[in-house]
CSV table of C-alpha atoms in Angstrom, one decimal:
chain,number,residue,atom,x,y,z
A,1,MET,CA,36.6,41.2,-41.3
A,2,GLU,CA,35.9,39.3,-38.1
A,3,ALA,CA,33.3,41.9,-37.1
A,4,CYS,CA,31.4,41.4,-40.4
A,5,TYR,CA,31.6,37.7,-40.0
A,6,SER,CA,30.2,37.7,-36.5
A,7,GLN,CA,27.4,40.1,-37.6
A,8,ASP,CA,26.4,37.8,-40.4
A,9,LYS,CA,26.4,34.9,-38.0
A,10,PHE,CA,24.3,36.8,-35.6
A,11,ASN,CA,21.8,37.7,-38.3
A,12,ALA,CA,21.5,34.1,-39.4
A,13,THR,CA,21.0,33.0,-35.8
A,14,SER,CA,18.3,35.6,-35.1
A,15,TYR,CA,16.5,34.7,-38.4
A,16,ASP,CA,16.5,31.0,-37.4
A,17,ALA,CA,15.2,31.9,-33.9
A,18,MET,CA,12.4,34.1,-35.3
A,19,ALA,CA,11.4,31.4,-37.8
A,20,MET,CA,11.4,28.7,-35.0
A,21,VAL,CA,9.2,30.8,-32.7
A,22,ILE,CA,6.7,31.6,-35.4
A,23,ILE,CA,6.5,27.9,-36.6
A,24,THR,CA,6.2,26.7,-33.0
A,25,LEU,CA,3.3,29.0,-32.3
A,26,GLN,CA,1.5,28.0,-35.5
A,27,ALA,CA,2.2,24.3,-35.1
A,28,PHE,CA,1.1,24.0,-31.4
A,29,ALA,CA,-2.0,26.2,-32.0
A,30,GLY,CA,-3.0,24.1,-34.9
A,31,MET,CA,-2.3,20.8,-33.1
A,32,GLY,CA,-4.3,22.0,-30.1
A,33,ILE,CA,-7.3,22.9,-32.3
A,34,ASN,CA,-7.2,19.7,-34.2
A,35,THR,CA,-6.7,17.6,-31.1
A,36,PHE,CA,-9.9,19.2,-29.8
A,37,ILE,CA,-11.8,18.2,-32.9
A,38,VAL,CA,-10.6,14.6,-32.8
A,39,SER,CA,-11.3,14.3,-29.0
A,40,VAL,CA,-14.8,15.6,-29.3
A,41,LEU,CA,-15.6,13.2,-32.3
A,42,CYS,CA,-14.0,10.2,-30.5
A,43,ILE,CA,-16.0,10.9,-27.3
A,44,ALA,CA,-19.2,11.1,-29.4
A,45,TRP,CA,-18.2,7.8,-31.1
A,46,VAL,CA,-17.7,6.1,-27.7
A,47,LYS,CA,-21.2,7.3,-26.6
A,48,LYS,CA,-23.2,6.4,-29.7
A,49,LYS,CA,-20.9,3.7,-31.2
A,50,SER,CA,-21.2,5.1,-34.8
A,51,PHE,CA,-19.9,7.8,-37.1
A,52,ASN,CA,-21.8,9.7,-39.7
A,53,SER,CA,-20.2,10.7,-43.0
A,54,ASN,CA,-19.4,14.2,-41.9
A,55,GLU,CA,-17.7,13.0,-38.7
A,56,LYS,CA,-15.6,10.5,-40.7
A,57,ILE,CA,-14.3,13.3,-42.9
A,58,LEU,CA,-13.6,15.6,-39.9
A,59,LEU,CA,-11.9,12.9,-38.0
A,60,PHE,CA,-9.6,12.0,-40.9
A,61,LEU,CA,-8.9,15.7,-41.6
A,62,GLY,CA,-8.1,16.4,-37.9
A,63,CYS,CA,-5.7,13.5,-37.7
A,64,SER,CA,-3.9,14.3,-40.9
A,65,ARG,CA,-3.5,18.0,-39.9
A,66,PHE,CA,-2.3,17.1,-36.4
A,67,TRP,CA,0.4,14.8,-37.7
A,68,TYR,CA,1.3,17.2,-40.6
A,69,LEU,CA,1.9,20.1,-38.1
A,70,CYS,CA,3.8,17.7,-35.7
A,71,ILE,CA,6.1,16.5,-38.5
A,72,THR,CA,6.6,20.0,-39.8
A,73,TRP,CA,7.6,21.3,-36.3
A,74,VAL,CA,10.0,18.4,-35.8
A,75,TYR,CA,11.6,19.0,-39.3
A,76,SER,CA,12.0,22.7,-38.5
A,77,PHE,CA,13.5,22.0,-35.1
A,78,LEU,CA,16.0,19.5,-36.4
A,79,SER,CA,16.9,21.7,-39.4
A,80,ILE,CA,17.7,24.6,-37.1
A,81,ILE,CA,19.1,22.9,-34.0
A,82,TYR,CA,20.7,19.7,-35.5
A,83,PRO,CA,21.2,20.4,-39.2
A,84,TRP,CA,23.9,17.7,-39.5
A,85,CYS,CA,21.3,14.9,-39.1
A,86,PHE,CA,20.0,15.7,-42.6
A,87,TYR,CA,23.2,14.5,-44.1
A,88,VAL,CA,22.3,10.9,-43.0
A,89,HIS,CA,20.9,9.1,-46.0
A,90,PRO,CA,17.2,8.3,-45.4
A,91,ILE,CA,16.3,11.2,-43.1
A,92,PRO,CA,15.7,14.1,-45.6
A,93,GLN,CA,13.9,11.7,-48.1
A,94,LEU,CA,11.6,10.4,-45.3
A,95,PHE,CA,10.8,13.9,-44.0
A,96,ALA,CA,10.0,15.2,-47.6
A,97,ALA,CA,7.9,12.1,-48.4
A,98,ILE,CA,5.9,12.2,-45.1
A,99,GLN,CA,5.3,15.9,-45.2
A,100,THR,CA,4.1,15.6,-48.8
A,101,PHE,CA,1.8,12.7,-48.0
A,102,LEU,CA,0.2,14.5,-45.0
A,103,ASN,CA,-0.1,17.8,-46.8
A,104,SER,CA,-1.7,16.2,-49.9
A,105,SER,CA,-4.1,14.2,-47.6
A,106,ASN,CA,-5.0,17.5,-45.9
A,107,LEU,CA,-5.8,19.3,-49.1
A,108,TRP,CA,-7.7,16.4,-50.7
A,109,THR,CA,-9.7,15.7,-47.6
A,110,SER,CA,-10.6,19.4,-47.3
A,111,ALA,CA,-11.8,19.2,-51.0
A,112,CYS,CA,-13.8,16.1,-50.1
A,113,LEU,CA,-15.4,17.9,-47.2
A,114,CYS,CA,-16.4,20.8,-49.5
A,115,VAL,CA,-17.9,18.4,-52.1
A,116,PHE,CA,-19.7,16.5,-49.3
A,117,TYR,CA,-21.3,19.7,-48.0
A,118,CYS,CA,-22.3,20.7,-51.5
A,119,ILE,CA,-24.0,17.4,-52.2
A,120,LYS,CA,-25.6,17.2,-48.8
A,121,ILE,CA,-26.9,20.8,-48.4
A,122,ALA,CA,-27.4,22.1,-51.9
A,123,ASN,CA,-30.8,21.6,-53.5
A,124,PHE,CA,-30.9,20.9,-57.2
A,125,ARG,CA,-33.4,18.8,-59.2
A,126,HIS,CA,-31.0,17.2,-61.7
A,127,ILE,CA,-31.2,13.4,-61.6
A,128,PHE,CA,-27.5,12.9,-61.3
A,129,PHE,CA,-27.3,15.3,-58.3
A,130,ILE,CA,-30.3,13.5,-56.6
A,131,TYR,CA,-28.4,10.2,-57.2
A,132,LEU,CA,-25.3,11.6,-55.5
A,133,LYS,CA,-27.4,12.9,-52.6
A,134,VAL,CA,-28.8,9.4,-52.0
A,135,LYS,CA,-25.5,7.6,-52.4
A,136,ILE,CA,-23.2,10.1,-50.7
A,137,ASP,CA,-22.8,8.2,-47.4
A,138,ARG,CA,-21.5,5.2,-49.4
A,139,ILE,CA,-19.3,7.4,-51.6
A,140,VAL,CA,-17.5,9.1,-48.6
A,141,PRO,CA,-15.2,6.1,-47.7
A,142,TRP,CA,-14.2,5.8,-51.3
A,143,LEU,CA,-13.4,9.5,-51.5
A,144,LEU,CA,-11.2,9.2,-48.4
A,145,LEU,CA,-9.5,6.1,-49.8
A,146,GLY,CA,-8.9,7.9,-53.1
A,147,SER,CA,-7.3,10.9,-51.3
A,148,VAL,CA,-5.0,8.5,-49.4
A,149,LEU,CA,-4.0,6.7,-52.7
A,150,VAL,CA,-3.3,9.9,-54.5
A,151,SER,CA,-1.3,11.2,-51.6
A,152,LEU,CA,0.7,7.9,-51.4
A,153,VAL,CA,1.6,8.1,-55.2
A,154,ILE,CA,2.9,11.7,-54.8
A,155,CYS,CA,4.7,10.7,-51.6
A,156,ILE,CA,6.5,7.8,-53.4
A,157,LEU,CA,7.5,10.1,-56.3
A,158,ILE,CA,8.8,12.7,-53.9
A,159,TYR,CA,10.9,10.1,-52.1
A,160,ARG,CA,12.4,8.8,-55.3
A,161,THR,CA,13.1,12.3,-56.7
A,162,THR,CA,14.8,13.6,-53.5
A,163,ASP,CA,16.9,10.4,-53.4
A,164,GLU,CA,18.0,10.8,-57.0
A,165,VAL,CA,18.8,14.5,-56.5
A,166,ARG,CA,20.8,13.7,-53.4
A,167,ASN,CA,22.9,11.1,-55.3
A,168,LEU,CA,23.3,13.6,-58.2
A,169,ASN,CA,24.4,16.3,-55.7
A,170,SER,CA,27.1,14.0,-54.3
A,171,THR,CA,28.4,12.7,-57.6
A,172,THR,CA,28.4,15.8,-59.9
A,173,PRO,CA,31.6,17.9,-59.9
A,174,GLY,CA,31.6,21.6,-59.3
A,175,ASN,CA,29.7,22.8,-62.4
A,176,PHE,CA,26.8,24.4,-60.5
A,177,TRP,CA,24.9,25.6,-63.6
A,178,LYS,CA,24.8,22.1,-64.9
A,179,LEU,CA,23.8,20.7,-61.5
A,180,SER,CA,20.9,23.3,-61.3
A,181,VAL,CA,19.6,22.3,-64.8
A,182,ARG,CA,19.7,18.6,-63.9
A,183,MET,CA,17.9,19.2,-60.6
A,184,ASP,CA,15.2,21.0,-62.5
A,185,GLU,CA,14.9,18.1,-64.9
A,186,HIS,CA,14.5,15.7,-62.0
A,187,PHE,CA,12.0,17.8,-60.1
A,188,PHE,CA,9.8,18.8,-63.1
A,189,PRO,CA,7.8,15.5,-63.5
A,190,VAL,CA,7.0,15.3,-59.8
A,191,PHE,CA,6.1,19.0,-59.7
A,192,PHE,CA,3.8,18.6,-62.7
A,193,ILE,CA,2.0,15.6,-61.1
A,194,SER,CA,1.7,17.3,-57.7
A,195,GLY,CA,0.5,20.6,-59.3
A,196,PHE,CA,-2.1,18.7,-61.5
A,197,SER,CA,-3.3,16.8,-58.4
A,198,PHE,CA,-3.7,19.9,-56.2
A,199,ALA,CA,-5.2,21.9,-59.1
A,200,THR,CA,-7.9,19.1,-59.5
A,201,ALA,CA,-8.7,19.4,-55.8
A,202,PHE,CA,-8.8,23.2,-56.0
A,203,MET,CA,-11.2,23.0,-59.0
A,204,ALA,CA,-13.4,20.6,-57.0
A,205,VAL,CA,-13.5,23.1,-54.2
A,206,ILE,CA,-14.3,26.0,-56.6
A,207,PHE,CA,-17.3,24.2,-58.3
A,208,SER,CA,-18.6,22.8,-55.0
A,209,ALA,CA,-18.4,26.2,-53.3
A,210,LEU,CA,-20.1,28.1,-56.2
A,211,LEU,CA,-22.9,25.5,-56.5
A,212,LEU,CA,-23.5,25.5,-52.7
A,213,LEU,CA,-23.4,29.4,-52.6
A,214,PHE,CA,-25.8,29.6,-55.5
A,215,SER,CA,-28.2,27.1,-53.9
A,216,LEU,CA,-28.2,28.8,-50.5
A,217,TRP,CA,-28.5,32.3,-52.1
A,218,ARG,CA,-31.5,31.1,-54.1
A,219,HIS,CA,-33.2,29.6,-51.1
A,220,LYS,CA,-32.5,32.8,-49.0
A,221,CYS,CA,-34.1,34.9,-51.8
A,222,LYS,CA,-37.1,32.6,-51.8
A,223,MET,CA,-37.6,32.9,-48.1
A,224,GLN,CA,-37.3,36.7,-48.3
A,225,THR,CA,-39.9,36.8,-51.1
A,226,ASN,CA,-42.3,34.8,-48.8
A,227,SER,CA,-41.5,37.2,-45.9
A,228,VAL,CA,-40.0,34.4,-43.9
A,229,LYS,CA,-37.5,35.6,-41.3
A,230,ASN,CA,-36.5,32.8,-38.9
A,231,LEU,CA,-33.6,30.7,-37.6
A,232,SER,CA,-33.5,28.9,-40.9
A,233,MET,CA,-32.5,32.1,-42.8
A,234,ASP,CA,-29.8,32.9,-40.1
A,235,ALA,CA,-28.4,29.4,-40.5
A,236,HIS,CA,-28.2,29.8,-44.3
A,237,ILE,CA,-26.4,33.1,-43.9
A,238,LYS,CA,-24.0,31.5,-41.5
A,239,ALA,CA,-23.4,28.7,-43.9
A,240,MET,CA,-22.7,31.1,-46.7
A,241,LYS,CA,-20.1,33.0,-44.6
A,242,SER,CA,-18.4,29.7,-43.6
A,243,ILE,CA,-18.2,28.6,-47.2
A,244,LEU,CA,-16.8,32.0,-48.4
A,245,SER,CA,-14.2,31.9,-45.6
A,246,PHE,CA,-13.1,28.4,-46.5
A,247,PHE,CA,-12.9,29.3,-50.2
A,248,PHE,CA,-10.8,32.3,-49.4
A,249,ILE,CA,-8.2,30.6,-47.2
A,250,TYR,CA,-8.1,27.5,-49.5
A,251,SER,CA,-7.3,29.9,-52.5
A,252,ILE,CA,-4.5,31.5,-50.5
A,253,ASN,CA,-3.2,28.0,-49.6
A,254,PHE,CA,-3.2,26.9,-53.2
A,255,THR,CA,-1.5,30.1,-54.3
A,256,CYS,CA,1.2,29.4,-51.7
A,257,PHE,CA,1.6,25.9,-53.0
A,258,VAL,CA,2.2,27.2,-56.5
A,259,LEU,CA,4.8,29.6,-55.2
A,260,THR,CA,6.4,26.8,-53.3
A,261,LEU,CA,6.9,24.9,-56.6
A,262,ILE,CA,8.4,28.0,-58.2
A,263,TYR,CA,10.9,28.8,-55.4
A,264,ALA,CA,11.6,25.2,-54.3
A,265,THR,CA,14.9,24.9,-56.1
A,266,LYS,CA,16.0,28.5,-55.4
A,267,ASN,CA,17.7,30.0,-52.3
A,268,GLU,CA,15.0,32.5,-51.7
A,269,ASN,CA,14.8,32.2,-47.9
A,270,PRO,CA,12.7,35.2,-47.0
A,271,VAL,CA,10.2,34.5,-49.8
A,272,MET,CA,10.0,30.8,-48.9
A,273,PHE,CA,9.6,31.7,-45.2
A,274,LEU,CA,6.6,33.9,-45.8
A,275,ILE,CA,5.0,31.3,-48.1
A,276,LEU,CA,5.5,28.6,-45.4
A,277,VAL,CA,4.0,30.8,-42.7
A,278,PHE,CA,0.8,31.1,-44.8
A,279,GLN,CA,0.8,27.4,-45.5
A,280,TYR,CA,1.2,26.3,-41.9
A,281,ALA,CA,-1.6,28.7,-40.8
A,282,PHE,CA,-4.1,27.0,-43.1
A,283,PRO,CA,-4.7,23.9,-41.0
A,284,ALA,CA,-5.3,26.0,-37.8
A,285,VAL,CA,-7.5,28.7,-39.4
A,286,HIS,CA,-9.7,26.3,-41.4
A,287,SER,CA,-10.1,24.0,-38.4
A,288,LEU,CA,-11.4,27.0,-36.4
A,289,ILE,CA,-13.9,27.7,-39.2
A,290,LEU,CA,-15.0,24.1,-39.0
A,291,ILE,CA,-15.5,24.3,-35.3
A,292,PHE,CA,-17.7,27.4,-35.5
A,293,SER,CA,-19.7,26.0,-38.4
A,294,ASN,CA,-20.4,22.7,-36.7
A,295,PRO,CA,-23.1,23.0,-33.9
A,296,LYS,CA,-21.7,20.1,-31.9
A,297,LEU,CA,-18.1,21.3,-31.9
A,298,GLU,CA,-19.1,24.9,-31.3
A,299,LYS,CA,-21.3,24.0,-28.3
A,300,THR,CA,-18.5,21.9,-26.8
A,301,LEU,CA,-16.0,24.6,-27.2
A,302,LEU,CA,-18.2,27.3,-25.8
A,303,ARG,CA,-19.0,25.0,-22.9
A,304,THR,CA,-15.3,24.3,-22.3
A,305,LEU,CA,-13.9,27.9,-22.5
A,306,PRO,CA,-16.1,29.5,-19.8
A,307,CYS,CA,-15.2,26.7,-17.4
A,308,VAL,CA,-11.4,27.3,-18.0
A,309,LYS,CA,-11.9,31.0,-17.6
A,310,CYS,CA,-14.0,30.8,-14.4
A,311,LYS,CA,-11.5,28.4,-12.8
A,312,VAL,CA,-8.9,31.1,-13.1
A,313,CYS,CA,-11.4,33.6,-11.6
A,314,MET,CA,-12.2,31.2,-8.8
A,315,ARG,CA,-8.6,31.0,-7.8
A,316,GLN,CA,-8.4,34.8,-7.7
A,317,GLU,CA,-11.7,35.0,-5.7
A,318,LEU,CA,-10.5,32.5,-3.2
A,319,SER,CA,-7.1,34.3,-2.8
A,320,ALA,CA,-9.0,37.6,-2.2
A,321,PHE,CA,-11.2,35.9,0.4
A,322,THR,CA,-8.2,34.3,2.2
A,323,ASN,CA,-6.6,37.8,2.4
A,324,GLY,CA,-9.8,39.3,4.0
A,325,ARG,CA,-10.7,41.3,0.9
A,326,ARG,CA,-13.7,39.1,-0.2
A,327,ILE,CA,-17.0,41.0,-0.9
A,328,GLY,CA,-19.9,38.6,-0.5
A,329,LYS,CA,-21.2,37.2,-3.8
A,330,THR,CA,-23.0,34.0,-4.7
A,331,PRO,CA,-21.1,31.7,-7.1
A,332,ARG,CA,-23.5,32.4,-9.9
A,333,GLU,CA,-23.2,36.2,-9.3
A,334,GLY,CA,-19.4,35.7,-9.7
A,335,GLY,CA,-20.0,34.6,-13.3
A,336,PHE,CA,-19.0,30.9,-12.7
A,337,CYS,CA,-20.3,28.1,-14.8
A,338,ALA,CA,-22.5,25.4,-13.0
A,339,LYS,CA,-19.6,23.0,-12.6
A,340,CYS,CA,-17.2,25.5,-11.2
A,341,ALA,CA,-19.9,27.1,-9.0
A,342,VAL,CA,-20.2,23.8,-7.1
A,343,GLU,CA,-16.4,23.7,-6.6
A,344,TYR,CA,-16.4,27.3,-5.5
A,345,SER,CA,-19.2,26.7,-3.0
A,346,HIS,CA,-17.3,23.8,-1.5
A,347,ALA,CA,-14.2,25.8,-1.2
A,348,PHE,CA,-16.1,28.8,0.2
A,349,ILE,CA,-17.8,26.6,2.9
A,350,SER,CA,-14.4,25.0,3.8
A,351,GLN,CA,-13.0,28.5,4.5
C-alpha cells in the first residue's frame, strides 16, 4: 500500500515538474519575443516622437502578451510550488480576473490588427470601404479602447463568478452532484458572454482575412496577366503567407478556448494541459509572424542576431589565438558584423 502511495505521489510530482518546465519555456520565449517588439517600437518612438496606427496596435499587443505570459507563469509557479496560497480569499479571484482580462485583450487586439491590415491594404471600390480607409487612423484608438472595455467587463464577471463559486464551495455540504450542478449554473452566463465575445472577434478575423486574401490574390493575378514580375508581387505573396499563418494559429487558439470552456469545470488534467500548451504558444508564435511580416522589426532582428552570433565566434577566435592556434584572417573574413569586426580588430591588435 505504501509503495503504491509513493508511486502515485512520484507521478504527480513528475507531472507537475514537466508542466512547469514546458510552461516556463513557452512563457519566457514569448516574453522575450514581445519584449523585443515593444523595445524596437519604443526606441523608434523616442527617435521620431510619434506612433502610426500600426505601431500603436503592435505596442498594445506586445504589452498585453508580455503581461499575460508573465501572470500565467507566476500563477503556474504558485499553483505547483505554493498551492496553499490559493486558499487565501482574494488571490484565486484576482488571478482568474487578471488572466481573463489580458487574454481577452490579446485576442481582441489581434482581431483589431487583422481588421486594420484588411482596411489598409485591401483594395475595394465600395464607398463604405473607402470611407473606412480614410478614417482608419482615427478609428484605431477607439478599437483599442473598445477591446479594453470588453475585456474589463468579462474580467469583472469572472471575478464575481469565481468569488460566488468559492463561497458556494465552502458552504455547500457533501452533496457533490448538487455542488457540480450549481457550479455549472454559476459559470454558464459568464461562459456564454465570454464565448460570444471571442466568437465575435474570431468572425472579424475570418472576414478580414478572407477579404484581404481575395484582394491580394486578385491583384497578383492582374500583375501576372500584365506580365509584371517584380518586388511588388513578392511582397503580395509574402503578405498572403503571413495572413494564412495568422488565420491558422488564431483558429487553433479559438478552438482551444472553446475546449477550455468545455473542460473548465471537469478534472481532465491531461486534456486541459494540452489545451493550455497550445494556448500559451499562441502569443509567441503569432508575435514571431508579426516580426517577420514587418520590415522594420525584421531588419532589426536580423541586424541583432548576427551580432550576437559573431560575438560568440569572436571569443572562440581570440581563445584560439591566445593558445597559438590562430590562422590569420581579417575580421570580415571571419564572418563578423561591422560592429564586432571593430571590437575584434582592437582585441587582435592588443594581443
